[in-house]
mmCIF file of N, CA, C and O in Angstrom:
data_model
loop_
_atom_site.group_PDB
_atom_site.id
_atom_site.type_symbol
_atom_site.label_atom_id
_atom_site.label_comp_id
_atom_site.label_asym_id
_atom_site.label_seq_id
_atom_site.Cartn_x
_atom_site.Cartn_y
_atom_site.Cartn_z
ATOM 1 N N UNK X 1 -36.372 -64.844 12.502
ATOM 2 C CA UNK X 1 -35.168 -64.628 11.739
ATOM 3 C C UNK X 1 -35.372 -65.010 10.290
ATOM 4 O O UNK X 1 -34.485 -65.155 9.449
ATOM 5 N N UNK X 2 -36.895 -65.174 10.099
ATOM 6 C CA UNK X 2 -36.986 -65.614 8.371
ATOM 7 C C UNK X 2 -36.878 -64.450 7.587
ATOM 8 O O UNK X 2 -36.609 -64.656 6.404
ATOM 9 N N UNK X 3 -37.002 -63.412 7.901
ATOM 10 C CA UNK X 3 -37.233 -62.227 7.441
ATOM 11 C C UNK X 3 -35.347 -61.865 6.604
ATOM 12 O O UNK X 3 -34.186 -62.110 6.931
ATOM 13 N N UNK X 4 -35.900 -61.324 5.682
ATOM 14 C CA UNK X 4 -34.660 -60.606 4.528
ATOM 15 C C UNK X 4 -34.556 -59.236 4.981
ATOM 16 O O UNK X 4 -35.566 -58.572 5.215
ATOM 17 N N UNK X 5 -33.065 -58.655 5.152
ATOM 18 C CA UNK X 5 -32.167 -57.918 5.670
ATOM 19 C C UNK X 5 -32.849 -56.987 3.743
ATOM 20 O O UNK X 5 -32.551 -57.355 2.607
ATOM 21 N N UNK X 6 -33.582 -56.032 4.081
ATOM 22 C CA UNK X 6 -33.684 -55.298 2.544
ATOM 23 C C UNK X 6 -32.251 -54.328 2.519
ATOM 24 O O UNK X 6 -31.471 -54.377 1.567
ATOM 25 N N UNK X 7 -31.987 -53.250 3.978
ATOM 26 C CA UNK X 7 -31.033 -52.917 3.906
ATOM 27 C C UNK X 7 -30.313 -52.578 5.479
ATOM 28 O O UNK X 7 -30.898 -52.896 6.514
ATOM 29 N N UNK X 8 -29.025 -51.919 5.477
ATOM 30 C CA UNK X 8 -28.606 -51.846 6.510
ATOM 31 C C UNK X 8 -28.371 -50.696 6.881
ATOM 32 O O UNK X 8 -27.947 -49.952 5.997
ATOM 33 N N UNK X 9 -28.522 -50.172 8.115
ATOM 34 C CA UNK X 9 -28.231 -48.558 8.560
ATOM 35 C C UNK X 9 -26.440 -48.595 9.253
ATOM 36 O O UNK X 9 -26.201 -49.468 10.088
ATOM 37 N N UNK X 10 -25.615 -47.891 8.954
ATOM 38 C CA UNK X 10 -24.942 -47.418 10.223
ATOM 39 C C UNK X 10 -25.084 -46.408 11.317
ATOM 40 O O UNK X 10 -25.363 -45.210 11.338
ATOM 41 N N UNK X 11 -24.760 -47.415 12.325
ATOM 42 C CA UNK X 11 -25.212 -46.339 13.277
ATOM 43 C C UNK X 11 -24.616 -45.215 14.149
ATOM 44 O O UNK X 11 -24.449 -45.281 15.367
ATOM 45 N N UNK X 12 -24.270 -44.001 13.217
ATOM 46 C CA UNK X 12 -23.621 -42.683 13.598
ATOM 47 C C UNK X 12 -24.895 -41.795 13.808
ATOM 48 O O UNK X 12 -26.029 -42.042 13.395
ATOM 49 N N UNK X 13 -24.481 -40.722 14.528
ATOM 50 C CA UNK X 13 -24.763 -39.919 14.750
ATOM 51 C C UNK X 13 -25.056 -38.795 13.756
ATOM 52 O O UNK X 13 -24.033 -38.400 13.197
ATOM 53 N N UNK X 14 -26.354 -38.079 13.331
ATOM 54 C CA UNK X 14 -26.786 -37.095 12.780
ATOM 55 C C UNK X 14 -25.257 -35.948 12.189
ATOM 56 O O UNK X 14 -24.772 -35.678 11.090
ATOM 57 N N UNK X 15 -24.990 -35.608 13.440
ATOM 58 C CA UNK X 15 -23.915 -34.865 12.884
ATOM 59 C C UNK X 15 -22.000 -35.192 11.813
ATOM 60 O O UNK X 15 -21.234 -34.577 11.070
ATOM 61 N N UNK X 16 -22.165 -36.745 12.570
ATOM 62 C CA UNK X 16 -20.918 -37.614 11.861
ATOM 63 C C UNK X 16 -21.720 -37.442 10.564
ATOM 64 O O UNK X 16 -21.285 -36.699 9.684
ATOM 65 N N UNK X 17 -22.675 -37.990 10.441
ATOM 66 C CA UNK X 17 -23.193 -38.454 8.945
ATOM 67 C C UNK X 17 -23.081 -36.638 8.171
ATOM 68 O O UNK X 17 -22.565 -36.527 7.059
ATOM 69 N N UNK X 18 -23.479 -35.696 8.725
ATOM 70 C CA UNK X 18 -23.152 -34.619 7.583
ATOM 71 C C UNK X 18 -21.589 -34.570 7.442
ATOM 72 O O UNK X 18 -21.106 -34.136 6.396
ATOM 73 N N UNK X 19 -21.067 -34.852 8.108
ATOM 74 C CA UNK X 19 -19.633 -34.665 8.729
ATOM 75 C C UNK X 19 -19.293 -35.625 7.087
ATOM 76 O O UNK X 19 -18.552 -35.125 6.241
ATOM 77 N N UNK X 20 -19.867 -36.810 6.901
ATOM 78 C CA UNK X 20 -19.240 -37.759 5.999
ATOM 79 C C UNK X 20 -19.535 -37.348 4.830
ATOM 80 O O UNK X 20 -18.634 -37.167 4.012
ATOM 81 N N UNK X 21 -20.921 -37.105 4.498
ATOM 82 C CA UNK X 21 -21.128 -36.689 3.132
ATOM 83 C C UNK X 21 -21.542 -35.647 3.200
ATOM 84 O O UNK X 21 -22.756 -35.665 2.997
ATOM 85 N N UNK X 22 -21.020 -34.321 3.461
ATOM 86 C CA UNK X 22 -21.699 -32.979 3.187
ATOM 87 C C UNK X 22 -19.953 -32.790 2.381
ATOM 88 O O UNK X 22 -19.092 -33.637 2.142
ATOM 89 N N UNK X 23 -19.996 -31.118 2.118
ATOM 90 C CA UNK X 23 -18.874 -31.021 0.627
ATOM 91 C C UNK X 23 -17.089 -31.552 1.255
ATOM 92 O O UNK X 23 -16.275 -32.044 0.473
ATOM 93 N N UNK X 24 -16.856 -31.380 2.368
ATOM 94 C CA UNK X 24 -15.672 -32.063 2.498
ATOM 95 C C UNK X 24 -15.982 -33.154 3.187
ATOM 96 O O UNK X 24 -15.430 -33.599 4.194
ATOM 97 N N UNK X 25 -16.979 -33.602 2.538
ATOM 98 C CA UNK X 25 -16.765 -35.154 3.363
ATOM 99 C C UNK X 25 -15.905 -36.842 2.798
ATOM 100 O O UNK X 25 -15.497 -36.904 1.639
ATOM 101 N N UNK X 26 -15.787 -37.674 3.442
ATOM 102 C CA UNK X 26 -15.479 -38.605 2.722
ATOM 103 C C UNK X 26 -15.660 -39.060 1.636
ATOM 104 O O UNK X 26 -14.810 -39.396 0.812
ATOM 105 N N UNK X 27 -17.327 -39.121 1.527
ATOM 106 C CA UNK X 27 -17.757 -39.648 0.138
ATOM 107 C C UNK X 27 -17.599 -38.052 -1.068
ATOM 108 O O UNK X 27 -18.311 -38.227 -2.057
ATOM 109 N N UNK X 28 -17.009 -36.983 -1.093
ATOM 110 C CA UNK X 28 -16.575 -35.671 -1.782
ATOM 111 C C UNK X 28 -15.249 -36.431 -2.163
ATOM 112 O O UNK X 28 -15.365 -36.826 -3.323
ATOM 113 N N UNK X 29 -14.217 -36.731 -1.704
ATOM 114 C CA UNK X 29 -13.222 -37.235 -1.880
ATOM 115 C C UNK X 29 -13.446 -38.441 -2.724
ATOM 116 O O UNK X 29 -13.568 -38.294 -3.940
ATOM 117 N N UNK X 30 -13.493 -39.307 -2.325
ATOM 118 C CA UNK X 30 -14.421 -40.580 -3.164
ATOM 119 C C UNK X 30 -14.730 -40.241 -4.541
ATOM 120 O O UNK X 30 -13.964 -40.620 -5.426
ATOM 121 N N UNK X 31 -15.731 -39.593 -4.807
ATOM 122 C CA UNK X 31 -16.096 -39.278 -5.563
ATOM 123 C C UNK X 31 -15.496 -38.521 -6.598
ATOM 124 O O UNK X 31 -15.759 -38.699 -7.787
ATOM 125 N N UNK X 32 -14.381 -37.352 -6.004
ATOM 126 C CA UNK X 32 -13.170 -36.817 -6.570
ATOM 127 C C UNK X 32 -12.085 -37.458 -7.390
ATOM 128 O O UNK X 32 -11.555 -37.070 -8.431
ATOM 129 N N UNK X 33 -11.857 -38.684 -6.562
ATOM 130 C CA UNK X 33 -11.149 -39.700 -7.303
ATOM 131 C C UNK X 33 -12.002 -40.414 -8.241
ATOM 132 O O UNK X 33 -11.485 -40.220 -9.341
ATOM 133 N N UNK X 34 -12.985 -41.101 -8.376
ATOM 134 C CA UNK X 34 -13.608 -41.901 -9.215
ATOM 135 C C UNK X 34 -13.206 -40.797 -10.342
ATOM 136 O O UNK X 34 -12.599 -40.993 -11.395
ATOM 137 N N UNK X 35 -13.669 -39.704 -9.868
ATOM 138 C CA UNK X 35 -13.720 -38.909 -11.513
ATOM 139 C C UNK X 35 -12.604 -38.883 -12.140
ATOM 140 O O UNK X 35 -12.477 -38.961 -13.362
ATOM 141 N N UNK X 36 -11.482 -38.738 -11.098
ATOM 142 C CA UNK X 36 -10.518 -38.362 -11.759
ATOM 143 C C UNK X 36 -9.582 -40.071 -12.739
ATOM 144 O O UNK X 36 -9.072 -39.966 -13.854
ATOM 145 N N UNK X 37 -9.607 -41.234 -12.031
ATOM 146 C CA UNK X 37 -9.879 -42.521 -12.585
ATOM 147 C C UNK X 37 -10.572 -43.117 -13.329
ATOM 148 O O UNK X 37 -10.571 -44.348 -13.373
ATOM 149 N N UNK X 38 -11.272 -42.412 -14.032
ATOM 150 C CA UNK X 38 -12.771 -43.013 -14.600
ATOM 151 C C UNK X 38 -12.450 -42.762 -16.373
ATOM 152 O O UNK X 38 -13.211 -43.150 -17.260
ATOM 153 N N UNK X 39 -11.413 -42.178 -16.551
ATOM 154 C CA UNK X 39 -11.856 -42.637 -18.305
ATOM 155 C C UNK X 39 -10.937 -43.612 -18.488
ATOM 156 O O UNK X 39 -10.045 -43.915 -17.695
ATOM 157 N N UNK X 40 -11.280 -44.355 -20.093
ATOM 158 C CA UNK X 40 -10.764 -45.352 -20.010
ATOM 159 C C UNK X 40 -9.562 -45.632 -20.228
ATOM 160 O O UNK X 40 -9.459 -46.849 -20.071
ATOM 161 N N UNK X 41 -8.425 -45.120 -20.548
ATOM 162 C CA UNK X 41 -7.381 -45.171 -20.315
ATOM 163 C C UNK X 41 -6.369 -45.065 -19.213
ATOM 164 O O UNK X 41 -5.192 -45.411 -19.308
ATOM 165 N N UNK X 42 -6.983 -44.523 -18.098
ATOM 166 C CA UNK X 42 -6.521 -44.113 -17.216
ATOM 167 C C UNK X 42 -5.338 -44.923 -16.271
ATOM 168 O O UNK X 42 -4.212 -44.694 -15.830
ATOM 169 N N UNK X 43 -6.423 -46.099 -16.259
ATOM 170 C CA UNK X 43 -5.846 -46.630 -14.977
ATOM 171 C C UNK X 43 -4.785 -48.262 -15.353
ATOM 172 O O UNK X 43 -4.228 -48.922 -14.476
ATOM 173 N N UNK X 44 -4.757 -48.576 -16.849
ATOM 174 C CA UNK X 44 -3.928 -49.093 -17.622
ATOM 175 C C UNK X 44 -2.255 -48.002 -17.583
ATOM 176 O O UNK X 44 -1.122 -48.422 -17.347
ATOM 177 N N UNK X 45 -2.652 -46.663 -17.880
ATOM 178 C CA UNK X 45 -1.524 -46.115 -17.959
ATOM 179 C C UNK X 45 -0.666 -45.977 -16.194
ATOM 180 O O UNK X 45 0.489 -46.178 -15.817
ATOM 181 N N UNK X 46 -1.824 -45.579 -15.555
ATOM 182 C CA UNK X 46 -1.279 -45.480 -14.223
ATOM 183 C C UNK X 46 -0.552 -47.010 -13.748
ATOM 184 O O UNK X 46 0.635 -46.889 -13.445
ATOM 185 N N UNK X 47 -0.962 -48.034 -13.676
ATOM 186 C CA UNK X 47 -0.350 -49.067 -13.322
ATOM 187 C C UNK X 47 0.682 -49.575 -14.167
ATOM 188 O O UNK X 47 1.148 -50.662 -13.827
ATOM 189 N N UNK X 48 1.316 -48.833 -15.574
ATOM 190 C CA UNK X 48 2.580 -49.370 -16.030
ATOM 191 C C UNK X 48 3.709 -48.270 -15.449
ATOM 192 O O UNK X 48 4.904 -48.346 -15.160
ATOM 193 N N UNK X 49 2.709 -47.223 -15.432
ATOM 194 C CA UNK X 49 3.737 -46.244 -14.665
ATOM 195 C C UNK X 49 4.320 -46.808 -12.662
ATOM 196 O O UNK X 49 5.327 -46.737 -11.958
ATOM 197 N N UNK X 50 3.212 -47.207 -12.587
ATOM 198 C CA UNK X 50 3.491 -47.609 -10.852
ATOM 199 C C UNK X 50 4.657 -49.156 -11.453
ATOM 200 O O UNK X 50 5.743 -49.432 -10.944
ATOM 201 N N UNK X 51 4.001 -49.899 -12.593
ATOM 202 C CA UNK X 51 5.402 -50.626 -12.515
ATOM 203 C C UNK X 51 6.713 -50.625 -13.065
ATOM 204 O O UNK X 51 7.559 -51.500 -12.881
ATOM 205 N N UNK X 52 6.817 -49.750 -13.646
ATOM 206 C CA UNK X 52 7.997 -49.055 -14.235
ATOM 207 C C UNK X 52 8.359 -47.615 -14.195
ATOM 208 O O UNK X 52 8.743 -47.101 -15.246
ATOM 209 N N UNK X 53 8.307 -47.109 -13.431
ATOM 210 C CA UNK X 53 8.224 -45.154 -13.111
ATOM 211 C C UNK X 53 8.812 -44.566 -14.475
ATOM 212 O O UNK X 53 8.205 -43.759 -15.179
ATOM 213 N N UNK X 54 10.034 -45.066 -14.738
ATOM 214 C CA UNK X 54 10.812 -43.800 -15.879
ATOM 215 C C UNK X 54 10.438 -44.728 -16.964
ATOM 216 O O UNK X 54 11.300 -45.253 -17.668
ATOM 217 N N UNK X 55 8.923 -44.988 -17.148
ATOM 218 C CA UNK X 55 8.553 -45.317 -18.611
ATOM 219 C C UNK X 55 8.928 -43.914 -19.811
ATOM 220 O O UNK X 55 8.779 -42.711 -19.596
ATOM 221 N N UNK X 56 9.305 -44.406 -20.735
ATOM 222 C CA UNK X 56 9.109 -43.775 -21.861
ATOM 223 C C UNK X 56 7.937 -43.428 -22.685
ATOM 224 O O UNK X 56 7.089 -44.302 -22.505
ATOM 225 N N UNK X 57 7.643 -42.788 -23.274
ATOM 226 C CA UNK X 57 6.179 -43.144 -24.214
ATOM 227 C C UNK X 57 6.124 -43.925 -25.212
ATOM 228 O O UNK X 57 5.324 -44.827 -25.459
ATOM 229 N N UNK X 58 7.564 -43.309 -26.142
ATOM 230 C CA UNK X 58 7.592 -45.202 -26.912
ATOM 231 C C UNK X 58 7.735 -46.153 -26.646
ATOM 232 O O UNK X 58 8.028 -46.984 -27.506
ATOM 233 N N UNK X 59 7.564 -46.576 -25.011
ATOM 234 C CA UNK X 59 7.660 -47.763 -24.069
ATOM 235 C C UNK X 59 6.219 -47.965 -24.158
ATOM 236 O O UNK X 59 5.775 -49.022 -24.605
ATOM 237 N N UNK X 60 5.144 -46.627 -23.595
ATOM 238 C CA UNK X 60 3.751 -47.086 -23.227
ATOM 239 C C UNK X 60 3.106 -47.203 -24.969
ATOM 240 O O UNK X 60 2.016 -47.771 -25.037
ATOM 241 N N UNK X 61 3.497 -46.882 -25.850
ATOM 242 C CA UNK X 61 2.795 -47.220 -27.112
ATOM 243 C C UNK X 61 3.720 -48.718 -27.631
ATOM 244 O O UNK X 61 3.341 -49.081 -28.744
ATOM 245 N N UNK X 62 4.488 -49.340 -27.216
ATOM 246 C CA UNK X 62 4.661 -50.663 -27.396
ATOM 247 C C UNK X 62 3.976 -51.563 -26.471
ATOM 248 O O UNK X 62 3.448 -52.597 -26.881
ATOM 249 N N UNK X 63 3.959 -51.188 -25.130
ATOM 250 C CA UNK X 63 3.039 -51.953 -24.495
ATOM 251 C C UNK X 63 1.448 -51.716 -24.449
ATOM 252 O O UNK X 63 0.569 -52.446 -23.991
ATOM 253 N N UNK X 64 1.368 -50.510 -25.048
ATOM 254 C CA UNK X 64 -0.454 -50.920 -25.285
ATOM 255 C C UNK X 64 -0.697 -50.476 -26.355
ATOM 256 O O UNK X 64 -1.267 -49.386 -26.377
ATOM 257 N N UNK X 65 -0.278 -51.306 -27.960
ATOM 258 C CA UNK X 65 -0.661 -50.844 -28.616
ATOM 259 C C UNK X 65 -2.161 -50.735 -29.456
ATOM 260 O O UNK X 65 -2.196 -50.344 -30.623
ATOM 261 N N UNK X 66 -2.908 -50.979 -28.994
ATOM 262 C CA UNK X 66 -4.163 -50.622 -29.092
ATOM 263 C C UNK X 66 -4.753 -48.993 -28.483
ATOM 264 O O UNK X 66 -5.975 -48.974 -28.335
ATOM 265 N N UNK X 67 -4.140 -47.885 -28.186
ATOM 266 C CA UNK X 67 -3.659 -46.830 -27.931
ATOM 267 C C UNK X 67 -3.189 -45.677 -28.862
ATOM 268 O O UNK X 67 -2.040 -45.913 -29.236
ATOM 269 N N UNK X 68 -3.840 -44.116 -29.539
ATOM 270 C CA UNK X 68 -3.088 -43.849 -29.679
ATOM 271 C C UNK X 68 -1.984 -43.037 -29.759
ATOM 272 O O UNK X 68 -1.456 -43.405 -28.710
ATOM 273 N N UNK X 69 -1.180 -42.160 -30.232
ATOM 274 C CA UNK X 69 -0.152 -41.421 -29.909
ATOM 275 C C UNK X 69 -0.952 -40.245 -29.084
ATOM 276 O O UNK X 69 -0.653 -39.679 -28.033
ATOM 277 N N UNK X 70 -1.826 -40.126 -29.758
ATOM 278 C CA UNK X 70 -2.808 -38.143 -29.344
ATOM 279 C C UNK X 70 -3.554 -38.273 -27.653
ATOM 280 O O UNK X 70 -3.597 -37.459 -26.730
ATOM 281 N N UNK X 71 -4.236 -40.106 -27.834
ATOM 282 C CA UNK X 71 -4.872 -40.522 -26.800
ATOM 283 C C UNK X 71 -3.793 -40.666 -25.213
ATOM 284 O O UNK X 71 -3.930 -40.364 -24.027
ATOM 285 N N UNK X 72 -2.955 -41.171 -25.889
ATOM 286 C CA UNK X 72 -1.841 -41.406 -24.808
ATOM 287 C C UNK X 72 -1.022 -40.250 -23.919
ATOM 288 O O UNK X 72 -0.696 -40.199 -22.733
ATOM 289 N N UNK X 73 -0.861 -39.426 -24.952
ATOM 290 C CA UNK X 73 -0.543 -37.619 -24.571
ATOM 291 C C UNK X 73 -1.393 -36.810 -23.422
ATOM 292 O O UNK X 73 -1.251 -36.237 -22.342
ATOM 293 N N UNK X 74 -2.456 -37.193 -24.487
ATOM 294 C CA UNK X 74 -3.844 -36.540 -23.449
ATOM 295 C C UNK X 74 -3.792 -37.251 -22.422
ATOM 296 O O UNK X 74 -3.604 -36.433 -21.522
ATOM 297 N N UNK X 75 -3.840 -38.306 -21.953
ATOM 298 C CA UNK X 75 -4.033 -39.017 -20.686
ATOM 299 C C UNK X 75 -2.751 -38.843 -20.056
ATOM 300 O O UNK X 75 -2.808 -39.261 -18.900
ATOM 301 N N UNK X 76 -1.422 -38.312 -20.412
ATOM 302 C CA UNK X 76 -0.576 -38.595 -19.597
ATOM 303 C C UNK X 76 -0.852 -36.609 -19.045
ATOM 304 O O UNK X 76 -0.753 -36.135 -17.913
ATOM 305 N N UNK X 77 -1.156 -35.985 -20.195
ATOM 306 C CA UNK X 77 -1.195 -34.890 -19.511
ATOM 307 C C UNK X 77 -1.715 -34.028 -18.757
ATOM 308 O O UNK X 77 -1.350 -32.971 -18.242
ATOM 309 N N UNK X 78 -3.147 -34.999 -18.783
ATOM 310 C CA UNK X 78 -4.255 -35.204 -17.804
ATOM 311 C C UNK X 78 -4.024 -35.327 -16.351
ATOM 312 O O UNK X 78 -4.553 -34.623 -15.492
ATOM 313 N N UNK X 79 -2.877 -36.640 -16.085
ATOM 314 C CA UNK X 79 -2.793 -37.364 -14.580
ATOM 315 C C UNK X 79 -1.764 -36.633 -14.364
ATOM 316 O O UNK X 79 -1.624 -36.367 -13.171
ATOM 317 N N UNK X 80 -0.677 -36.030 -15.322
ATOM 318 C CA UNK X 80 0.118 -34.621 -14.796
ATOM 319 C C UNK X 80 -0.404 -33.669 -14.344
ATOM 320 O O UNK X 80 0.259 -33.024 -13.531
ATOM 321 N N UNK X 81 -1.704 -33.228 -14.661
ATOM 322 C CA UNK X 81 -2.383 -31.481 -14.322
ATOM 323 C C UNK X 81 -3.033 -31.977 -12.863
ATOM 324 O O UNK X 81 -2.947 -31.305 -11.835
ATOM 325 N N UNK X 82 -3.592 -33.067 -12.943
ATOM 326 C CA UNK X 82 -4.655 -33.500 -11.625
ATOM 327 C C UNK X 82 -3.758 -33.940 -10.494
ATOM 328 O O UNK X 82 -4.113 -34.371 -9.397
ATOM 329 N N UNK X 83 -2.218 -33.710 -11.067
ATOM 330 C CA UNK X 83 -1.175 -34.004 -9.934
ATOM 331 C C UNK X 83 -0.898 -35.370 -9.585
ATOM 332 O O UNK X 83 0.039 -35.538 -8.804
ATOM 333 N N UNK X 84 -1.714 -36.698 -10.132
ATOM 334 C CA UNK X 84 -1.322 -37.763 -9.957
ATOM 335 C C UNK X 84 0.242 -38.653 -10.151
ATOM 336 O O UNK X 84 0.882 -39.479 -9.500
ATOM 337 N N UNK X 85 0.396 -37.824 -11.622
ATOM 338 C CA UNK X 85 2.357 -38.009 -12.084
ATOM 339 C C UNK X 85 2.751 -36.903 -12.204
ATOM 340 O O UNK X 85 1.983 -36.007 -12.556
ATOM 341 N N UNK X 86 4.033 -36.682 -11.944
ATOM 342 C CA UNK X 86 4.790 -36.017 -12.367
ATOM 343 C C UNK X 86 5.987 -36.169 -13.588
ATOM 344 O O UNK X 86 6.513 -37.278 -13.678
ATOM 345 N N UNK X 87 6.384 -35.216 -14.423
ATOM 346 C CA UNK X 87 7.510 -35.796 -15.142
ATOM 347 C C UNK X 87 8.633 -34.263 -15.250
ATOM 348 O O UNK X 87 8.471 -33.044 -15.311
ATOM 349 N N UNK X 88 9.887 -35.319 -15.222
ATOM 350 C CA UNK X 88 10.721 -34.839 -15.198
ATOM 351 C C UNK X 88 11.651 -34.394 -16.145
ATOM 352 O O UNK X 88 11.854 -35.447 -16.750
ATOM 353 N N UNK X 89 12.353 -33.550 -16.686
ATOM 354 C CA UNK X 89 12.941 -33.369 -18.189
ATOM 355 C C UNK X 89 14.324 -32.825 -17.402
ATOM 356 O O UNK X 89 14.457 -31.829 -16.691
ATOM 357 N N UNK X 90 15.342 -33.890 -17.810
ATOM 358 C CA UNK X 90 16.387 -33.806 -17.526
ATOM 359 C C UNK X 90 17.504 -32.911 -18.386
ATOM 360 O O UNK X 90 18.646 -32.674 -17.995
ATOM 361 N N UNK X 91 16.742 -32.337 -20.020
ATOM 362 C CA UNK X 91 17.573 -31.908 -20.627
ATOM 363 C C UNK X 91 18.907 -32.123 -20.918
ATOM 364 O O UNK X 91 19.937 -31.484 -20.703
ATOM 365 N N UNK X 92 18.584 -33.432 -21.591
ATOM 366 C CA UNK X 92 20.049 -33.889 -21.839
ATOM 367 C C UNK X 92 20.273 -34.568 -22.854
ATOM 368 O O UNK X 92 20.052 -35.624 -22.261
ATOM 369 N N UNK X 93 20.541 -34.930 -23.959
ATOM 370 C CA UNK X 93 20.622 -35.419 -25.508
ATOM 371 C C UNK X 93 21.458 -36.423 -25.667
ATOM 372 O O UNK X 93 22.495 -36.105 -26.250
ATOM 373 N N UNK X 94 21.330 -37.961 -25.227
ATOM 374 C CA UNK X 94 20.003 -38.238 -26.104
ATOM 375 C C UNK X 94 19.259 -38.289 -24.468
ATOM 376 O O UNK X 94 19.660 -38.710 -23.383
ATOM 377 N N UNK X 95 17.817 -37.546 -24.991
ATOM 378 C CA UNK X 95 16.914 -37.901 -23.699
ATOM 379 C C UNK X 95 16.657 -39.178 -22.673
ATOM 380 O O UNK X 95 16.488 -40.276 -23.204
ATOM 381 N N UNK X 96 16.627 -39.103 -21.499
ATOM 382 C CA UNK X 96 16.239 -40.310 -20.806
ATOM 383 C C UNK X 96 15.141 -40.243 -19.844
ATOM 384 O O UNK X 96 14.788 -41.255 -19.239
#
């Protein structure tokens, strides 16, 4: 038992394992998300939105102002297209 563990196998079956990582596999998904999480704004904006849903934008440029107006747009309209948020326009003056 002196011996070092270099690495570890799981032990599935030939066909589970294409099953996991061939194009719809688990790690496809995985990987789908990283991308879609992965720049750097992303996941700052997503978690003020998960803690406040009907943020404003002159809400998210007071709370991160190191951010800016063009950057913040793009990223919100980003996690809108990839379907992560949605937003809603109530059409109504003054906006809410």
């Amino acid at each position: 038992m002196n011996e070092s563990i270099r690495h570890l196998k799981v032990p599935v079956e030939y066909e589970e394992r294409e099953r996991c990582l061939g194009p719809e596999g688990s790690v496809a998904y995985v990987t789908q998300v990283v991308k879609l999480i992965s720049a750097k704004w992303t996941l700052p904006i997503f978690f003020r939105l998960c803690a406040e849903p009907g943020m404003r934008h002159s809400q998210f440029l007071k709370s991160m102002p190191e951010i800016s107006h063009k950057v913040l747009t793009q990223h919100l309209r980003k996690l809108e297209s990839d379907g992560l948020i949605f937003r809603t326009d109530f059409g109504e003056q003054p906006p809410r």
